[in-house]
XYZ file of C-alpha atoms in Angstrom:
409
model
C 45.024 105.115 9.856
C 48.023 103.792 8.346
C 49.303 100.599 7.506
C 51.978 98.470 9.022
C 53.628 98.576 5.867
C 53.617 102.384 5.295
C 54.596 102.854 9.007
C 57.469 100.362 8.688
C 58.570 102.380 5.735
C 58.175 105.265 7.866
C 60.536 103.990 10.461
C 63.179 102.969 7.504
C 62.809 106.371 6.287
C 63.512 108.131 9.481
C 67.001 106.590 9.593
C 69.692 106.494 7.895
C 72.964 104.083 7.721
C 75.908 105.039 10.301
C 78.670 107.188 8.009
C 81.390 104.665 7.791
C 84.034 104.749 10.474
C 87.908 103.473 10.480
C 88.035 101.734 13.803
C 90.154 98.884 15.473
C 89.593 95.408 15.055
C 88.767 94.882 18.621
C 85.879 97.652 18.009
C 85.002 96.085 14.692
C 83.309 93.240 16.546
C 79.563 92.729 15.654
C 79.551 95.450 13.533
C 78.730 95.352 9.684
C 81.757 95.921 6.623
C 81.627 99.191 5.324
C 84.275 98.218 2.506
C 85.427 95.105 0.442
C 88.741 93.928 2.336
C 91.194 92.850 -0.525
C 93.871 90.692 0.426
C 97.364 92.169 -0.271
C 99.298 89.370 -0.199
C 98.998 85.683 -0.541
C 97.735 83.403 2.110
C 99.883 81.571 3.017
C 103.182 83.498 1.808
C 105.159 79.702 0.569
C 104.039 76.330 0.793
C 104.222 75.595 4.371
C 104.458 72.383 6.275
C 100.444 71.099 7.727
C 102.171 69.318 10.368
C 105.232 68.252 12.667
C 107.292 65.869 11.444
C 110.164 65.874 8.308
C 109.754 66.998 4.517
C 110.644 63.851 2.083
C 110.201 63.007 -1.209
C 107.522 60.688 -1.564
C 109.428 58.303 -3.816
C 112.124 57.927 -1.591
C 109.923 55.731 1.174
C 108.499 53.335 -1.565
C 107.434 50.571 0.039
C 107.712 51.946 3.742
C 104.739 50.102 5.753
C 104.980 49.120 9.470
C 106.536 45.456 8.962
C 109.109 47.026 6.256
C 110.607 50.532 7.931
C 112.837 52.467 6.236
C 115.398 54.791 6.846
C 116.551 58.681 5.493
C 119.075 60.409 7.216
C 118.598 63.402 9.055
C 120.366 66.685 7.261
C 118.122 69.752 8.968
C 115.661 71.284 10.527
C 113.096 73.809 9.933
C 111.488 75.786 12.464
C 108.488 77.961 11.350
C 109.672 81.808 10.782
C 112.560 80.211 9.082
C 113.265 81.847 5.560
C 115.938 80.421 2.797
C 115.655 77.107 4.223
C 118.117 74.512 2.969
C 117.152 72.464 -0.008
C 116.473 68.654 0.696
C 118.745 66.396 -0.761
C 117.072 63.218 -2.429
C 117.276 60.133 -0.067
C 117.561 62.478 2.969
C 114.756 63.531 5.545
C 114.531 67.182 7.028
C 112.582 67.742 10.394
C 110.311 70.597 10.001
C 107.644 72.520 12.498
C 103.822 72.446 11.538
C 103.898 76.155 9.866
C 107.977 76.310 8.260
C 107.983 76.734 5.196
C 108.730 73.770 2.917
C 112.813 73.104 1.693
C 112.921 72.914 -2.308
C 113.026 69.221 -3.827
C 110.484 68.321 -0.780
C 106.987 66.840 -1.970
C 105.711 65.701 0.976
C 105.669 66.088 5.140
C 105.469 62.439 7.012
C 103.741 62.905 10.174
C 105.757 62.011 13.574
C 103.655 59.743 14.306
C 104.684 57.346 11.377
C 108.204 57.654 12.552
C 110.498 57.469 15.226
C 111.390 60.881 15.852
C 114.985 60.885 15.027
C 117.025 63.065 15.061
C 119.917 62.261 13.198
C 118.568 59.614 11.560
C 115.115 58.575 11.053
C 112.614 55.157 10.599
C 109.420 55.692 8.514
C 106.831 52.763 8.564
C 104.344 54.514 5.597
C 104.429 56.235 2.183
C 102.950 59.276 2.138
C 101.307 61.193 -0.810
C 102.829 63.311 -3.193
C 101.657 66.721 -1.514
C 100.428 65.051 1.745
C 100.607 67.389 4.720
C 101.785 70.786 3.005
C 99.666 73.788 2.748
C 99.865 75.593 -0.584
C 101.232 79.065 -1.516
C 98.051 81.236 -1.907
C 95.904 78.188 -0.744
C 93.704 80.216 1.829
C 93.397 83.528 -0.110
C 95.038 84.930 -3.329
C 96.923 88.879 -3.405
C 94.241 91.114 -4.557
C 91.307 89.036 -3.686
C 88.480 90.239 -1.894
C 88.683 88.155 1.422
C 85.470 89.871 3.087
C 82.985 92.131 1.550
C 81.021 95.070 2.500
C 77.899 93.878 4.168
C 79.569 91.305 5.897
C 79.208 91.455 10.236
C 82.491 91.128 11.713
C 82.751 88.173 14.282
C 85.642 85.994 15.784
C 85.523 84.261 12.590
C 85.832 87.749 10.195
C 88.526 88.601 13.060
C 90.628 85.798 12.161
C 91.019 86.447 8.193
C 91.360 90.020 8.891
C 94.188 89.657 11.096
C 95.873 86.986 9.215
C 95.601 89.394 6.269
C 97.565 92.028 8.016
C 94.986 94.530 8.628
C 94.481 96.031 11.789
C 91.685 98.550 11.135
C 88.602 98.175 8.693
C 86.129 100.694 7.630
C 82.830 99.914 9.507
C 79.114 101.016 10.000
C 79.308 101.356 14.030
C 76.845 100.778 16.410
C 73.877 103.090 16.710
C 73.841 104.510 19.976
C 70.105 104.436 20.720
C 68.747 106.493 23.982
C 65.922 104.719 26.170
C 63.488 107.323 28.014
C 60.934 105.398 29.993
C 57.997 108.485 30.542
C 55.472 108.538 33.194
C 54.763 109.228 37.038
C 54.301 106.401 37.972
C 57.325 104.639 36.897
C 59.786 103.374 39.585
C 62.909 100.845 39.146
C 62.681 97.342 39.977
C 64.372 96.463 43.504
C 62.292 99.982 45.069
C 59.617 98.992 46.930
C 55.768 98.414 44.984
C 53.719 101.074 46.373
C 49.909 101.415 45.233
C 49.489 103.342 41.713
C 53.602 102.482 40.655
C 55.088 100.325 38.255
C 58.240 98.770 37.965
C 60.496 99.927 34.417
C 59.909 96.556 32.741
C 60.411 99.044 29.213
C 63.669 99.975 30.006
C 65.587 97.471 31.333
C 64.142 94.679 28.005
C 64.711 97.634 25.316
C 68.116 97.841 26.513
C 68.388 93.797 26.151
C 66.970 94.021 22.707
C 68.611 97.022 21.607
C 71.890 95.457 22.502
C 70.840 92.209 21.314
C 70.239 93.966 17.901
C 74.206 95.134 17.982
C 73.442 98.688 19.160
C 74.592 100.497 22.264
C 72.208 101.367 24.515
C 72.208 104.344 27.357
C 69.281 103.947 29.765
C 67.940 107.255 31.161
C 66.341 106.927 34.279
C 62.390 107.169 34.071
C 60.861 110.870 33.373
C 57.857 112.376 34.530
C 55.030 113.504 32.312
C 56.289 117.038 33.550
C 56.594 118.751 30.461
C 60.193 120.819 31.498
C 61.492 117.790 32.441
C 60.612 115.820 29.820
C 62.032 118.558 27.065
C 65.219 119.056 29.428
C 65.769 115.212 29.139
C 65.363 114.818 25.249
C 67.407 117.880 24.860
C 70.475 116.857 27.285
C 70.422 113.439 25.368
C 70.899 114.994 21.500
C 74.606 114.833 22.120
C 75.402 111.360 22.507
C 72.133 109.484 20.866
C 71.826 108.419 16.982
C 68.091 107.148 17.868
C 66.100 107.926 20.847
C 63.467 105.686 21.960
C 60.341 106.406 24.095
C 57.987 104.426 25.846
C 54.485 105.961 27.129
C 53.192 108.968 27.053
C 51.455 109.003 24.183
C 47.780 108.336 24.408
C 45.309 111.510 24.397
C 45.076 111.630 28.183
C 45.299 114.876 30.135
C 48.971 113.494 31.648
C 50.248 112.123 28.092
C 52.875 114.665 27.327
C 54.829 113.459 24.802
C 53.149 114.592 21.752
C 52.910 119.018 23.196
C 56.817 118.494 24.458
C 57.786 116.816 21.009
C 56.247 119.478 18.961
C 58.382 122.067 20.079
C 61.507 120.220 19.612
C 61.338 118.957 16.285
C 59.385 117.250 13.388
C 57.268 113.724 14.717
C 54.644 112.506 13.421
C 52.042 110.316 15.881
C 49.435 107.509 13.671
C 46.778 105.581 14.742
C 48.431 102.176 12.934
C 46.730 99.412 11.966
C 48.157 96.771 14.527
C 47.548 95.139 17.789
C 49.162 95.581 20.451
C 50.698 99.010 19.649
C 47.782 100.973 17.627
C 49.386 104.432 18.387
C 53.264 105.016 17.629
C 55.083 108.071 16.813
C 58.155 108.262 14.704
C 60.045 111.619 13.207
C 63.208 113.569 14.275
C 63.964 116.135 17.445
C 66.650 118.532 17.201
C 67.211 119.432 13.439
C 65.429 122.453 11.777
C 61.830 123.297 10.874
C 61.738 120.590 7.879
C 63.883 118.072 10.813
C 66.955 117.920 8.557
C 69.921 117.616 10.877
C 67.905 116.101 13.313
C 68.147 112.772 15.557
C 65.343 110.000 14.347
C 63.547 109.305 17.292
C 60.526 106.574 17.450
C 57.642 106.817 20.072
C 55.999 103.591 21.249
C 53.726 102.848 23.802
C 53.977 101.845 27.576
C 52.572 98.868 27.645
C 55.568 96.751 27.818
C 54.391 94.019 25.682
C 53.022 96.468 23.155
C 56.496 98.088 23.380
C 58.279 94.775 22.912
C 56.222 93.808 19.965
C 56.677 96.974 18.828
C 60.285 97.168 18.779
C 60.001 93.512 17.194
C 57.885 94.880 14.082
C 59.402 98.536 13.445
C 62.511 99.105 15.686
C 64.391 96.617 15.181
C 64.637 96.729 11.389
C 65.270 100.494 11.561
C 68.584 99.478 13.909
C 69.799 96.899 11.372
C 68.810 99.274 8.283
C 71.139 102.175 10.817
C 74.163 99.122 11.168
C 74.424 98.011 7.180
C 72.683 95.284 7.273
C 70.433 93.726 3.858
C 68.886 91.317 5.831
C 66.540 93.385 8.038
C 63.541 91.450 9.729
C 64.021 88.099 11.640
C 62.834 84.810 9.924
C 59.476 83.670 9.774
C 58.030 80.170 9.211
C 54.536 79.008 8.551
C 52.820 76.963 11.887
C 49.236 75.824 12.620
C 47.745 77.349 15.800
C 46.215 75.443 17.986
C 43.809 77.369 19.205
C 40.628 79.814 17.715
C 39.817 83.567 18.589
C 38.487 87.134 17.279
C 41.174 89.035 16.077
C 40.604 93.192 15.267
C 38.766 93.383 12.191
C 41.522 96.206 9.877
C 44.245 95.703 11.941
C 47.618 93.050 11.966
C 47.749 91.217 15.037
C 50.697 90.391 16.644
C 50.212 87.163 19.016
C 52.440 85.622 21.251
C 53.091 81.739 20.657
C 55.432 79.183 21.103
C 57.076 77.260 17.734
C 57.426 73.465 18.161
C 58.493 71.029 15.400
C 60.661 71.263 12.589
C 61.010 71.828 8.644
C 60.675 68.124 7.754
C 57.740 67.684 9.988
C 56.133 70.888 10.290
C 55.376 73.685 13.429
C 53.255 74.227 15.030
C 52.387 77.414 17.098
C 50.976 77.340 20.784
C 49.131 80.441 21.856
C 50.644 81.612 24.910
C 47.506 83.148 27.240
C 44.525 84.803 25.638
C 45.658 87.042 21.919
C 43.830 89.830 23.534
C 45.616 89.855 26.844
C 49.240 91.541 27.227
C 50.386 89.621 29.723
C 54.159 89.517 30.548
C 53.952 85.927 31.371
C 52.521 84.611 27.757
C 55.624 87.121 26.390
C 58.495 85.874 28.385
C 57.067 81.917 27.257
C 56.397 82.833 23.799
C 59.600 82.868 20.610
C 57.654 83.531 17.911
C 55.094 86.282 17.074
C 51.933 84.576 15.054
C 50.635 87.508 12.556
C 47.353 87.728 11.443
C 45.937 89.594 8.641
C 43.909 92.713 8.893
C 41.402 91.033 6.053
C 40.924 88.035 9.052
C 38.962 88.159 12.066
C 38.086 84.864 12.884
C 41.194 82.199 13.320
C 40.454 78.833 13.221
C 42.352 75.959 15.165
C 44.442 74.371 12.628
C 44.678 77.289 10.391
C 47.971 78.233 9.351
C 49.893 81.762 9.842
C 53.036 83.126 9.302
C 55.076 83.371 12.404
C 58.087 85.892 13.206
C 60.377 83.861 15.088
C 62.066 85.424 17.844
C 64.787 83.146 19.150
């Protein structure tokens, strides 16, 4: 039997980080840096004006309030794009565009709405600050500083600075493309209609949800017999266009498991009896490569159950798809909570139960046990963010007894 640690090294092992691609920015989006970005100019380019209104010298509205106005004459205007603009004479005003750059001899930009909006000649009723209103030559980013680094995901916010930087296509790690078989008979897709001995692809359809909710792409195949032709046909046809494939069921030692026979003719996987609950039997290896599964596509085996599969993705998957993307940061957070119930869990084995966090950090959480531990029920999962874990040295939780908790959402 192995641990959950050695299998979770296991599943890290089987994978590898996606090469680094040059792609568009538009297809950089929720993927991870695969490069530092260095900024090749400054940001901004001049001192620019913050806001509407005209570039003064502070000094020359001394004394401006809103019983005492004074008035500067009018002797340009500065649209932003402008370059060379004319320098400001002293005792004069120049209107100027939120983003123009700033005329020489200028110190300051007095917003429109302390003025009148002249045109030709204008009434200010305040003093503003020396450097009031103006954003600074190299303020937002220096040339040759690193604006983004490698590691970092790309978002609207990454978007932004890369755009305003110029660049229009980063090196990235892109998104695994991760191939969903649902196995078995007796599988049929929701919306058919529920015969005796059938179930509906719950598998499927929430991998896909967490797979893409984990910034991979997902392809759903549609759900395969235990037919062992079919089954190797499938896996086969998929090699092309998967960089992880993912199976649910088929896998236990019954007479219509199939998995394991049509596996080990395809490549290199190796099925454990793991120290967990839900999920005690998972399979993880590569299909595809050669006889040592070099060259091959990592592929990870868990069970049908759905909540054993979705726990099981939770614990070992999901890492394995971050590790794939770039990221450091590969398992969700966790926070300490106080159950509020007792049970028996598996003597040897981590349990994974399904609860529901309440409180917060100054207060404390506390974790609500959603149906019985033992149970899989779908119901408990769908009302449950957080998995409670309990230690394979405990068998006996007490209410009140505090465990660390995965948190989900």
């Amino acid at each position: 039997m192995r641990s959950v640690a050695e299998f979770y090294q296991d599943c890290l092992s089987a994978v590898a980080q996606q090469p680094p691609l040059d792609v568009q920015l538009a297809d950089a989006v929720s993927c991870v840096l695969a490069e530092d970005v260095e900024a090749p100019f400054d940001l901004p380019v001049a001192d620019l004006a913050a806001r509407d209104g005209y570039a003064v010298r502070s000094e020359d509205l001394a004394g401006a309030r809103p019983d005492n106005e004074l008035s500067l004459r009018v002797t340009e205007e500065i649209r932003a794009g402008d370059v060379n603009p004319a320098a400001l004479v002293p005792g004069t005003a120049i209107r100027i565009a939120s983003g123009a750059p700033m005329p020489a001899g200028a110190d300051s930009v007095i917003a429109l709405e302390f003025t009148d909006h002249g045109m030709a000649q204008v009434n200010v009723r305040t003093q503003p600050a020396v450097g009031e209103n103006i954003r600074r030559k190299a303020e937002d980013v220096e040339e040759g500083e690193i604006v983004l680094r490698k590691g970092t995901r790309v978002g609207a916010r990454q978007v932004a600075l890369l755009a305003g930087v110029g660049r229009s296509r980063v090196y990235v790690h892109p998104r695994p493309r991760v191939v969903i078989l649902s196995i078995g008979d007796e599988i049929v897709e929701p919306g058919e209609k529920a015969r005796p001995g059938t179930v509906f692809d719950a598998n499927g359809h929430a991998l896909s949800t967490a797979i893409a909710d984990a910034g991979a792409q997902t392809f759903r195949v549609a759900a395969v017999p235990d037919e062992r032709h079919v089954l190797s046909e499938t896996i086969e046809d998929q090699l092309v266009r998967a960089d992880l494939i993912l199976t649910t069921g088929g896998i236990s030692h019954g007479s219509g498991d199939t998995v394991r026979e049509v596996l080990s003719t395809l490549g290199t996987v190796r099925f454990d009896n793991i120290a967990a609950w839900p999920g005690h039997i998972l399979g993880v290896g590569t299909v595809g490569g050669d006889d040592n599964g070099e060259g091959g596509t990592p592929i990870f085996c868990l069970p049908g159950d759905p909540v054993s599969a979705q726990v099981c993705f939770e614990v070992f998957v999901r890492p394995a798809l971050r590790h794939m993307q770039g990221w450091t940061q590969l398992t969700r957070p966790s926070v300490k909570a106080t159950v509020d119930r007792s049970w028996y869990s598996p003597r040897g084995r981590r349990e994974f139960v399904r609860v529901r966090l309440v409180g917060d950090p100054k207060t404390g959480y506390q974790a609500k046990v959603m149906g019985a531990p033992a149970s899989l029920l779908l119901s408990a999962l769908a009302e449950s963010n957080a998995l409670a874990i309990v230690p394979e040295s405990t068998t006996n939780v007490r209410t009140g007894d505090m465990l660390q908790c995965l948190v989900l959402e």
